[in-house]
Amino acid sequence: MVESGRGGTHQARFERDVISDQVNKRLSQLDIGDASLVFGRIDQGGTNESETFYIGRIAVWDEKQDPITVDWRAPIAEGFYRATGKHPMGLTRRRHFASRKKVLLGIEDEFFGEDIVDDSEGPVFKGRMTLAATMEQARTGRLGDIVATIQGEQDEIIRSSLSGMLIVQGGPGTGKTVVALHRAAYLLYTHRFPLEGQGVLVIGPNRVFLTYIEQVLPSLGEAGVRLAVLSDLIPRAKVRGYDIERIAAIKGRNSMKDVVRKAIQDRQRPLRKNLRIGYGLQRLNLTVEQSEEIVREGQRRYKRHNSARDFVRDQVFQKLAESSKHQSLNPEKLKNDLASTLDMRKTLEWMWPSLSAEHLIHDLFGSRALLQSAAASFFTDEDIEALYRSRSLHALEVEWTSDDVPILDEAQAQLGPRAGYKEEETIRTYGHIVVDEAQDLSPMELRMLKRRSLNGSMTLVGDIAQATGAWAHDNWDGIVDALSHKSGTRFSQLTVGYRLPQPTMDVAIRLLRDTQFGFNPPVAVREAGDEPRFVHVGIPARLPAMVVALVRAELEKLGSGNLAVIVPDTHLKTMSESLHSSGIGHGLVDAGALEDQVTLVPVSLVKGLEVDAAVVVEPTEIVDGEKNGLRALYVALTRATQRLAIVHTKPLPKPLQEER
């Protein structure tokens, strides 16, 4: 008999839900807003056997299931991105449609044939008119896709295989972030099964960055990718702010995993004296030696602490039952009768407590004695003292820092889920993980990422020259070692810069002349552009007024473009007050992305962002305020696509004094 109700059979309802889900996904794909659906065309074959395909954001078919547009990720579209005069890939013509939203601005054709040979050296650019129009457009405050202007070296990275780890080194303006996002969209298209079920995770350096990139994947028809910062992966923890650099450096060390392990072992304790407990008319006994044996066996059998809790409890009652004068005493009955008594609860809590990550680390950091016991073999006394902080009333009320997050995650991994908390304390894995600004991640953060990778499939993008913070890397070796997987590692480099005019790049690369990263700065596509302006203010008190004047002058030049005032973190409040009192409306980047025409940005949050113009304030203070100060300044100077002004009261850093 088939059970059915008003909604039909169980199978019918299931099938209906599946169809509904598919329809909703297709509708979300078709809802691409103001973006143009079609941006290219390719002609293949000879005159008599030519075929024409239109390349679009998504595939569209007519009522006969013949293609109207081909999805840009389909194999047939590869020639649109990769064909050159030397290697036409079967194309006779490639057409680019230059558009702004849904308005067609122009058409650009490239022809291929035996008599058309491209012998040029260096990068080969396709769709120069479309590319130039895109680069000259005013920024919107949100990162847009580049699906219509993907270049050959970018396409090669996007279409790279799913397996293993892909590391992409790219200087400022090379499009590494947007390439990584397009790669996520490509992998979902090509490997819909199994990735749709396994999930794709994109990790960014901060929430401002996530807001900045959030529109890219939906514009490509992919809305099911999770965008997150590391703290989002532990939703129970209240995360506020960062530790100072010295403490962040300690917490990020790989040896912190050993500290966590020792802290857990310190909570796996034999009894200090024999346990005697009344049961009826007799006394049951558990000796110290027996408790030592139970603890050792629990440690030997189980890798995760909470998994052994039931074993330890059962062994305790087994030993108590064996101590009875009555041979027939059942351990299970004994457990049912005594488990809730105060003495037994205290005994089990002492020997093998049920622990959450938050309680473990809260107790650890709130006790000098516990820290000394757990960390003395790995850290100095000064390091241990730096980790200590006053206890909160309860672990759930602690406001953790971002640097605590990987330690909490490490604790969760070693503890395992508590009974009754399996769903919320089990660490989720993903079929593919994309990591932006990977060059800044600590060993502990890298461990956190690795345990979320289902099979080692990851894409890491970054720029060693832009590495800042407590764990800035000088090369990719340490990152590769931390994330190594049997499926292997591949390395790619983006060599062409699209964002920066050459004059701006020339100034920025002065900061990197003494470094030995082994990477050449990107080749700027935009050879022409305005020279960066250097403005010296002789009287420090007049600095805010000069910044205001520069902002007004730059806005007049820009028209509809956006502008960032990039300041040392210590100048944020003063500069905001000055802009406000002068009648210049502005946003704060920590409250959202670049939503206002003028945005005040602390240098600590500027990485990854892009604006039309930038006013960089007090470069020497930027350099002096951070461990990798020259790199931080390099990041600040490479955000603007059109205009750059540098205003200062103090002497410029030495590299910027040269050739001026």
CSV table of N, CA and C in Angstrom, one decimal, residues 228-340:
chain,number,residue,atom,x,y,z
A,228,ALA,N,33.1,33.8,3.3
A,228,ALA,CA,33.3,33.8,4.7
A,228,ALA,C,34.7,34.3,5.1
A,229,VAL,N,34.8,34.9,6.3
A,229,VAL,CA,36.1,35.1,7.0
A,229,VAL,C,36.3,33.9,7.9
A,230,LEU,N,37.5,33.7,8.4
A,230,LEU,CA,37.7,32.5,9.2
A,230,LEU,C,36.8,32.4,10.5
A,231,SER,N,36.5,33.6,11.1
A,231,SER,CA,35.7,33.5,12.3
A,231,SER,C,34.3,33.1,12.0
A,232,ASP,N,33.8,33.2,10.8
A,232,ASP,CA,32.5,32.7,10.4
A,232,ASP,C,32.4,31.2,10.5
A,233,LEU,N,33.5,30.5,10.5
A,233,LEU,CA,33.5,29.1,10.5
A,233,LEU,C,33.3,28.5,12.0
A,234,ILE,N,33.3,29.4,12.9
A,234,ILE,CA,33.0,29.1,14.3
A,234,ILE,C,31.9,30.0,14.8
A,235,PRO,N,30.7,29.8,14.4
A,235,PRO,CA,29.6,30.7,14.6
A,235,PRO,C,29.3,31.0,16.1
A,236,ARG,N,29.7,30.0,17.0
A,236,ARG,CA,29.3,30.2,18.4
A,236,ARG,C,30.2,31.3,19.0
A,237,ALA,N,31.4,31.6,18.5
A,237,ALA,CA,32.3,32.5,19.2
A,237,ALA,C,32.0,33.9,18.8
A,238,LYS,N,31.9,34.8,19.8
A,238,LYS,CA,31.8,36.2,19.5
A,238,LYS,C,33.2,36.8,19.3
A,239,VAL,N,33.5,37.2,18.0
A,239,VAL,CA,34.8,37.7,17.6
A,239,VAL,C,34.8,39.2,17.5
A,240,ARG,N,35.7,39.9,18.2
A,240,ARG,CA,35.8,41.3,18.1
A,240,ARG,C,37.2,41.7,18.0
A,241,GLY,N,37.6,42.3,16.9
A,241,GLY,CA,38.9,42.9,16.7
A,241,GLY,C,40.1,41.9,16.6
A,242,TYR,N,41.3,42.4,16.8
A,242,TYR,CA,42.5,41.7,16.7
A,242,TYR,C,43.4,41.9,17.9
A,243,ASP,N,44.3,41.0,18.1
A,243,ASP,CA,45.4,41.1,19.1
A,243,ASP,C,46.5,42.0,18.5
A,244,ILE,N,47.3,42.6,19.4
A,244,ILE,CA,48.4,43.3,19.0
A,244,ILE,C,49.4,42.4,18.3
A,245,GLU,N,50.3,42.9,17.4
A,245,GLU,CA,51.1,42.0,16.5
A,245,GLU,C,51.9,41.0,17.3
A,246,ARG,N,52.5,41.4,18.4
A,246,ARG,CA,53.3,40.4,19.2
A,246,ARG,C,52.5,39.2,19.6
A,247,ILE,N,51.3,39.5,20.2
A,247,ILE,CA,50.5,38.4,20.7
A,247,ILE,C,49.9,37.6,19.5
A,248,ALA,N,49.6,38.2,18.4
A,248,ALA,CA,49.1,37.5,17.2
A,248,ALA,C,50.1,36.6,16.7
A,249,ALA,N,51.4,37.0,16.7
A,249,ALA,CA,52.5,36.2,16.2
A,249,ALA,C,52.6,34.9,17.1
A,250,ILE,N,52.5,35.0,18.4
A,250,ILE,CA,52.5,33.9,19.3
A,250,ILE,C,51.4,32.9,19.1
A,251,LYS,N,50.2,33.5,19.0
A,251,LYS,CA,49.0,32.6,18.8
A,251,LYS,C,49.0,31.9,17.4
A,252,GLY,N,49.7,32.5,16.4
A,252,GLY,CA,49.7,31.9,15.1
A,252,GLY,C,50.8,30.8,14.9
A,253,ARG,N,51.7,30.6,15.9
A,253,ARG,CA,52.7,29.6,15.8
A,253,ARG,C,52.2,28.2,15.6
A,254,ASN,N,52.9,27.4,14.8
A,254,ASN,CA,52.4,26.0,14.7
A,254,ASN,C,52.5,25.2,16.0
A,255,SER,N,53.4,25.6,16.9
A,255,SER,CA,53.5,24.9,18.2
A,255,SER,C,52.3,25.1,19.1
A,256,MET,N,51.4,26.1,18.7
A,256,MET,CA,50.2,26.3,19.5
A,256,MET,C,49.3,25.0,19.5
A,257,LYS,N,49.4,24.2,18.4
A,257,LYS,CA,48.6,23.0,18.4
A,257,LYS,C,49.0,22.1,19.5
A,258,ASP,N,50.4,22.1,19.8
A,258,ASP,CA,50.9,21.2,20.9
A,258,ASP,C,50.5,21.7,22.2
A,259,VAL,N,50.4,23.1,22.4
A,259,VAL,CA,49.9,23.7,23.6
A,259,VAL,C,48.5,23.2,23.9
A,260,VAL,N,47.6,23.3,22.8
A,260,VAL,CA,46.2,22.8,23.0
A,260,VAL,C,46.2,21.3,23.4
A,261,ARG,N,47.0,20.5,22.7
A,261,ARG,CA,47.0,19.1,23.0
A,261,ARG,C,47.4,18.9,24.5
A,262,LYS,N,48.4,19.6,25.0
A,262,LYS,CA,48.8,19.4,26.4
A,262,LYS,C,47.8,20.0,27.3
A,263,ALA,N,47.1,21.0,26.9
A,263,ALA,CA,46.0,21.6,27.8
A,263,ALA,C,44.9,20.5,27.9
A,264,ILE,N,44.6,19.8,26.9
A,264,ILE,CA,43.6,18.7,27.0
A,264,ILE,C,44.1,17.6,27.8
A,265,GLN,N,45.3,17.2,27.6
A,265,GLN,CA,45.9,16.1,28.5
A,265,GLN,C,45.9,16.5,29.9
A,266,ASP,N,46.0,17.7,30.2
A,266,ASP,CA,46.0,18.2,31.6
A,266,ASP,C,44.6,18.0,32.3
A,267,ARG,N,43.6,17.9,31.4
A,267,ARG,CA,42.2,17.7,31.9
A,267,ARG,C,41.9,16.2,31.9
A,268,GLN,N,42.8,15.3,31.6
A,268,GLN,CA,42.6,13.9,31.6
A,268,GLN,C,43.4,13.4,32.8
A,269,ARG,N,42.8,13.3,33.9
A,269,ARG,CA,43.5,13.1,35.2
A,269,ARG,C,43.1,11.9,36.0
A,270,PRO,N,44.0,11.1,36.5
A,270,PRO,CA,43.6,10.1,37.5
A,270,PRO,C,43.2,10.7,38.8
A,271,LEU,N,42.6,9.9,39.6
A,271,LEU,CA,42.2,10.4,40.9
A,271,LEU,C,43.4,10.7,41.8
A,272,ARG,N,43.3,11.6,42.7
A,272,ARG,CA,44.3,12.0,43.6
A,272,ARG,C,44.3,11.1,44.9
A,273,LYS,N,43.1,10.5,45.1
A,273,LYS,CA,43.0,9.5,46.2
A,273,LYS,C,41.9,8.5,45.9
A,274,ASN,N,42.0,7.3,46.5
A,274,ASN,CA,41.0,6.3,46.2
A,274,ASN,C,39.6,6.8,46.4
A,275,LEU,N,38.7,6.3,45.5
A,275,LEU,CA,37.3,6.6,45.6
A,275,LEU,C,36.5,5.5,46.4
A,276,ARG,N,35.8,5.9,47.4
A,276,ARG,CA,34.9,4.9,48.1
A,276,ARG,C,33.5,5.5,48.1
A,277,ILE,N,32.6,4.7,47.6
A,277,ILE,CA,31.2,5.2,47.4
A,277,ILE,C,30.2,4.1,47.9
A,278,GLY,N,29.3,4.6,48.7
A,278,GLY,CA,28.3,3.7,49.2
A,278,GLY,C,27.3,3.2,48.2
A,279,TYR,N,26.9,1.9,48.3
A,279,TYR,CA,25.9,1.4,47.4
A,279,TYR,C,25.1,0.3,48.1
A,280,GLY,N,23.9,0.6,48.6
A,280,GLY,CA,23.2,-0.3,49.5
A,280,GLY,C,23.9,-0.4,50.8
A,281,LEU,N,24.2,-1.6,51.2
A,281,LEU,CA,24.9,-1.9,52.4
A,281,LEU,C,26.4,-2.1,52.3
A,282,GLN,N,26.9,-1.8,51.1
A,282,GLN,CA,28.4,-2.1,50.9
A,282,GLN,C,29.1,-0.8,50.4
A,283,ARG,N,30.4,-0.9,50.4
A,283,ARG,CA,31.2,0.2,49.9
A,283,ARG,C,32.0,-0.3,48.6
A,284,LEU,N,31.8,0.5,47.5
A,284,LEU,CA,32.5,0.2,46.3
A,284,LEU,C,33.8,1.1,46.2
A,285,ASN,N,34.8,0.5,45.5
A,285,ASN,CA,36.1,1.2,45.5
A,285,ASN,C,36.7,1.3,44.1
A,286,LEU,N,37.3,2.5,43.9
A,286,LEU,CA,38.1,2.7,42.7
A,286,LEU,C,39.4,3.3,43.1
A,287,THR,N,40.5,2.5,42.9
A,287,THR,CA,41.8,3.0,43.4
A,287,THR,C,42.4,4.0,42.4
A,288,VAL,N,43.4,4.7,42.9
A,288,VAL,CA,44.2,5.6,42.1
A,288,VAL,C,44.8,4.9,40.9
A,289,GLU,N,45.4,3.7,41.2
A,289,GLU,CA,46.1,3.0,40.2
A,289,GLU,C,45.1,2.6,39.1
A,290,GLN,N,43.9,2.2,39.5
A,290,GLN,CA,42.9,1.8,38.5
A,290,GLN,C,42.5,3.0,37.6
A,291,SER,N,42.4,4.2,38.3
A,291,SER,CA,42.0,5.4,37.5
A,291,SER,C,43.1,5.8,36.6
A,292,GLU,N,44.4,5.6,36.9
A,292,GLU,CA,45.5,5.8,36.0
A,292,GLU,C,45.4,4.9,34.8
A,293,GLU,N,45.1,3.7,35.0
A,293,GLU,CA,45.0,2.7,33.9
A,293,GLU,C,43.8,3.1,33.0
A,294,ILE,N,42.7,3.6,33.5
A,294,ILE,CA,41.6,4.0,32.7
A,294,ILE,C,41.9,5.2,31.9
A,295,VAL,N,42.6,6.2,32.5
A,295,VAL,CA,43.0,7.4,31.7
A,295,VAL,C,44.0,7.0,30.6
A,296,ARG,N,45.0,6.2,30.9
A,296,ARG,CA,46.0,5.8,29.9
A,296,ARG,C,45.3,5.1,28.7
A,297,GLU,N,44.3,4.2,29.1
A,297,GLU,CA,43.6,3.4,28.0
A,297,GLU,C,42.8,4.4,27.2
A,298,GLY,N,42.1,5.3,27.8
A,298,GLY,CA,41.3,6.3,27.0
A,298,GLY,C,42.2,7.1,26.1
A,299,GLN,N,43.4,7.5,26.5
A,299,GLN,CA,44.3,8.3,25.7
A,299,GLN,C,44.8,7.4,24.5
A,300,ARG,N,45.0,6.1,24.8
A,300,ARG,CA,45.5,5.2,23.8
A,300,ARG,C,44.5,4.9,22.7
A,301,ARG,N,43.3,4.7,23.1
A,301,ARG,CA,42.3,4.3,22.2
A,301,ARG,C,41.7,5.4,21.3
A,302,TYR,N,41.6,6.6,21.9
A,302,TYR,CA,40.8,7.6,21.2
A,302,TYR,C,41.7,8.8,20.9
A,303,LYS,N,41.6,9.3,19.7
A,303,LYS,CA,42.3,10.5,19.3
A,303,LYS,C,41.7,11.8,19.8
A,304,ARG,N,40.3,11.8,19.9
A,304,ARG,CA,39.6,13.0,20.3
A,304,ARG,C,39.0,12.8,21.7
A,305,HIS,N,39.2,13.8,22.5
A,305,HIS,CA,38.9,13.8,23.9
A,305,HIS,C,37.5,13.4,24.2
A,306,ASN,N,36.5,14.1,23.6
A,306,ASN,CA,35.1,13.8,23.9
A,306,ASN,C,34.6,12.5,23.5
A,307,SER,N,35.3,11.9,22.5
A,307,SER,CA,34.9,10.6,22.0
A,307,SER,C,35.1,9.5,23.1
A,308,ALA,N,36.1,9.8,24.0
A,308,ALA,CA,36.4,8.8,25.0
A,308,ALA,C,35.6,8.9,26.3
A,309,ARG,N,34.8,9.9,26.4
A,309,ARG,CA,34.1,10.2,27.6
A,309,ARG,C,33.2,9.0,28.0
A,310,ASP,N,32.5,8.4,27.1
A,310,ASP,CA,31.6,7.2,27.5
A,310,ASP,C,32.5,6.1,27.9
A,311,PHE,N,33.6,5.9,27.2
A,311,PHE,CA,34.5,4.8,27.5
A,311,PHE,C,35.0,4.9,29.0
A,312,VAL,N,35.5,6.1,29.3
A,312,VAL,CA,36.0,6.3,30.7
A,312,VAL,C,34.9,6.1,31.7
A,313,ARG,N,33.7,6.6,31.5
A,313,ARG,CA,32.6,6.5,32.4
A,313,ARG,C,32.3,5.0,32.6
A,314,ASP,N,32.2,4.2,31.5
A,314,ASP,CA,31.9,2.8,31.6
A,314,ASP,C,32.9,2.0,32.3
A,315,GLN,N,34.2,2.4,32.1
A,315,GLN,CA,35.3,1.7,32.8
A,315,GLN,C,35.3,2.0,34.3
A,316,VAL,N,34.9,3.2,34.7
A,316,VAL,CA,34.8,3.6,36.1
A,316,VAL,C,33.8,2.7,36.7
A,317,PHE,N,32.6,2.5,36.1
A,317,PHE,CA,31.5,1.7,36.7
A,317,PHE,C,31.9,0.2,36.7
A,318,GLN,N,32.6,-0.2,35.7
A,318,GLN,CA,33.1,-1.5,35.6
A,318,GLN,C,34.0,-1.9,36.8
A,319,LYS,N,34.9,-1.0,37.0
A,319,LYS,CA,35.8,-1.2,38.2
A,319,LYS,C,35.1,-1.2,39.5
A,320,LEU,N,34.2,-0.3,39.6
A,320,LEU,CA,33.4,-0.2,40.9
A,320,LEU,C,32.6,-1.5,41.1
A,321,ALA,N,32.0,-2.0,40.0
A,321,ALA,CA,31.2,-3.2,40.1
A,321,ALA,C,32.1,-4.4,40.4
A,322,GLU,N,33.3,-4.4,39.9
A,322,GLU,CA,34.2,-5.5,40.2
A,322,GLU,C,34.7,-5.5,41.7
A,323,SER,N,34.6,-4.3,42.3
A,323,SER,CA,35.0,-4.2,43.7
A,323,SER,C,34.0,-4.7,44.7
A,324,SER,N,32.8,-5.0,44.1
A,324,SER,CA,31.7,-5.5,45.0
A,324,SER,C,31.9,-6.9,45.5
A,325,LYS,N,31.4,-7.1,46.7
A,325,LYS,CA,31.5,-8.5,47.2
A,325,LYS,C,30.5,-9.4,46.5
A,326,HIS,N,29.5,-8.8,45.8
A,326,HIS,CA,28.6,-9.6,45.1
A,326,HIS,C,29.0,-9.7,43.6
A,327,GLN,N,29.3,-10.9,43.2
A,327,GLN,CA,29.8,-11.2,41.9
A,327,GLN,C,28.9,-10.8,40.8
A,328,SER,N,27.6,-10.8,41.1
A,328,SER,CA,26.6,-10.5,40.1
A,328,SER,C,26.2,-9.1,39.9
A,329,LEU,N,26.9,-8.1,40.5
A,329,LEU,CA,26.6,-6.7,40.4
A,329,LEU,C,26.8,-6.2,38.9
A,330,ASN,N,25.7,-5.7,38.3
A,330,ASN,CA,25.7,-5.3,36.9
A,330,ASN,C,26.2,-3.9,36.8
A,331,PRO,N,27.3,-3.7,36.0
A,331,PRO,CA,27.8,-2.3,35.8
A,331,PRO,C,26.8,-1.3,35.2
A,332,GLU,N,26.0,-1.8,34.3
A,332,GLU,CA,25.0,-0.9,33.7
A,332,GLU,C,23.9,-0.5,34.8
A,333,LYS,N,23.5,-1.4,35.6
A,333,LYS,CA,22.6,-1.1,36.7
A,333,LYS,C,23.2,-0.1,37.6
A,334,LEU,N,24.5,-0.3,37.9
A,334,LEU,CA,25.2,0.6,38.8
A,334,LEU,C,25.3,2.0,38.2
A,335,LYS,N,25.6,2.0,36.9
A,335,LYS,CA,25.7,3.3,36.2
A,335,LYS,C,24.3,4.1,36.3
A,336,ASN,N,23.2,3.3,36.1
A,336,ASN,CA,21.9,4.0,36.1
A,336,ASN,C,21.6,4.5,37.5
A,337,ASP,N,22.1,3.8,38.5
A,337,ASP,CA,21.7,4.1,39.9
A,337,ASP,C,22.6,5.3,40.4
A,338,LEU,N,23.9,5.3,40.0
A,338,LEU,CA,24.8,6.2,40.6
A,338,LEU,C,25.3,7.4,39.8
A,339,ALA,N,25.1,7.3,38.5
A,339,ALA,CA,25.7,8.3,37.6
A,339,ALA,C,25.3,9.7,37.9
A,340,SER,N,24.1,10.0,38.4
A,340,SER,CA,23.6,11.3,38.7
A,340,SER,C,24.0,11.8,40.1
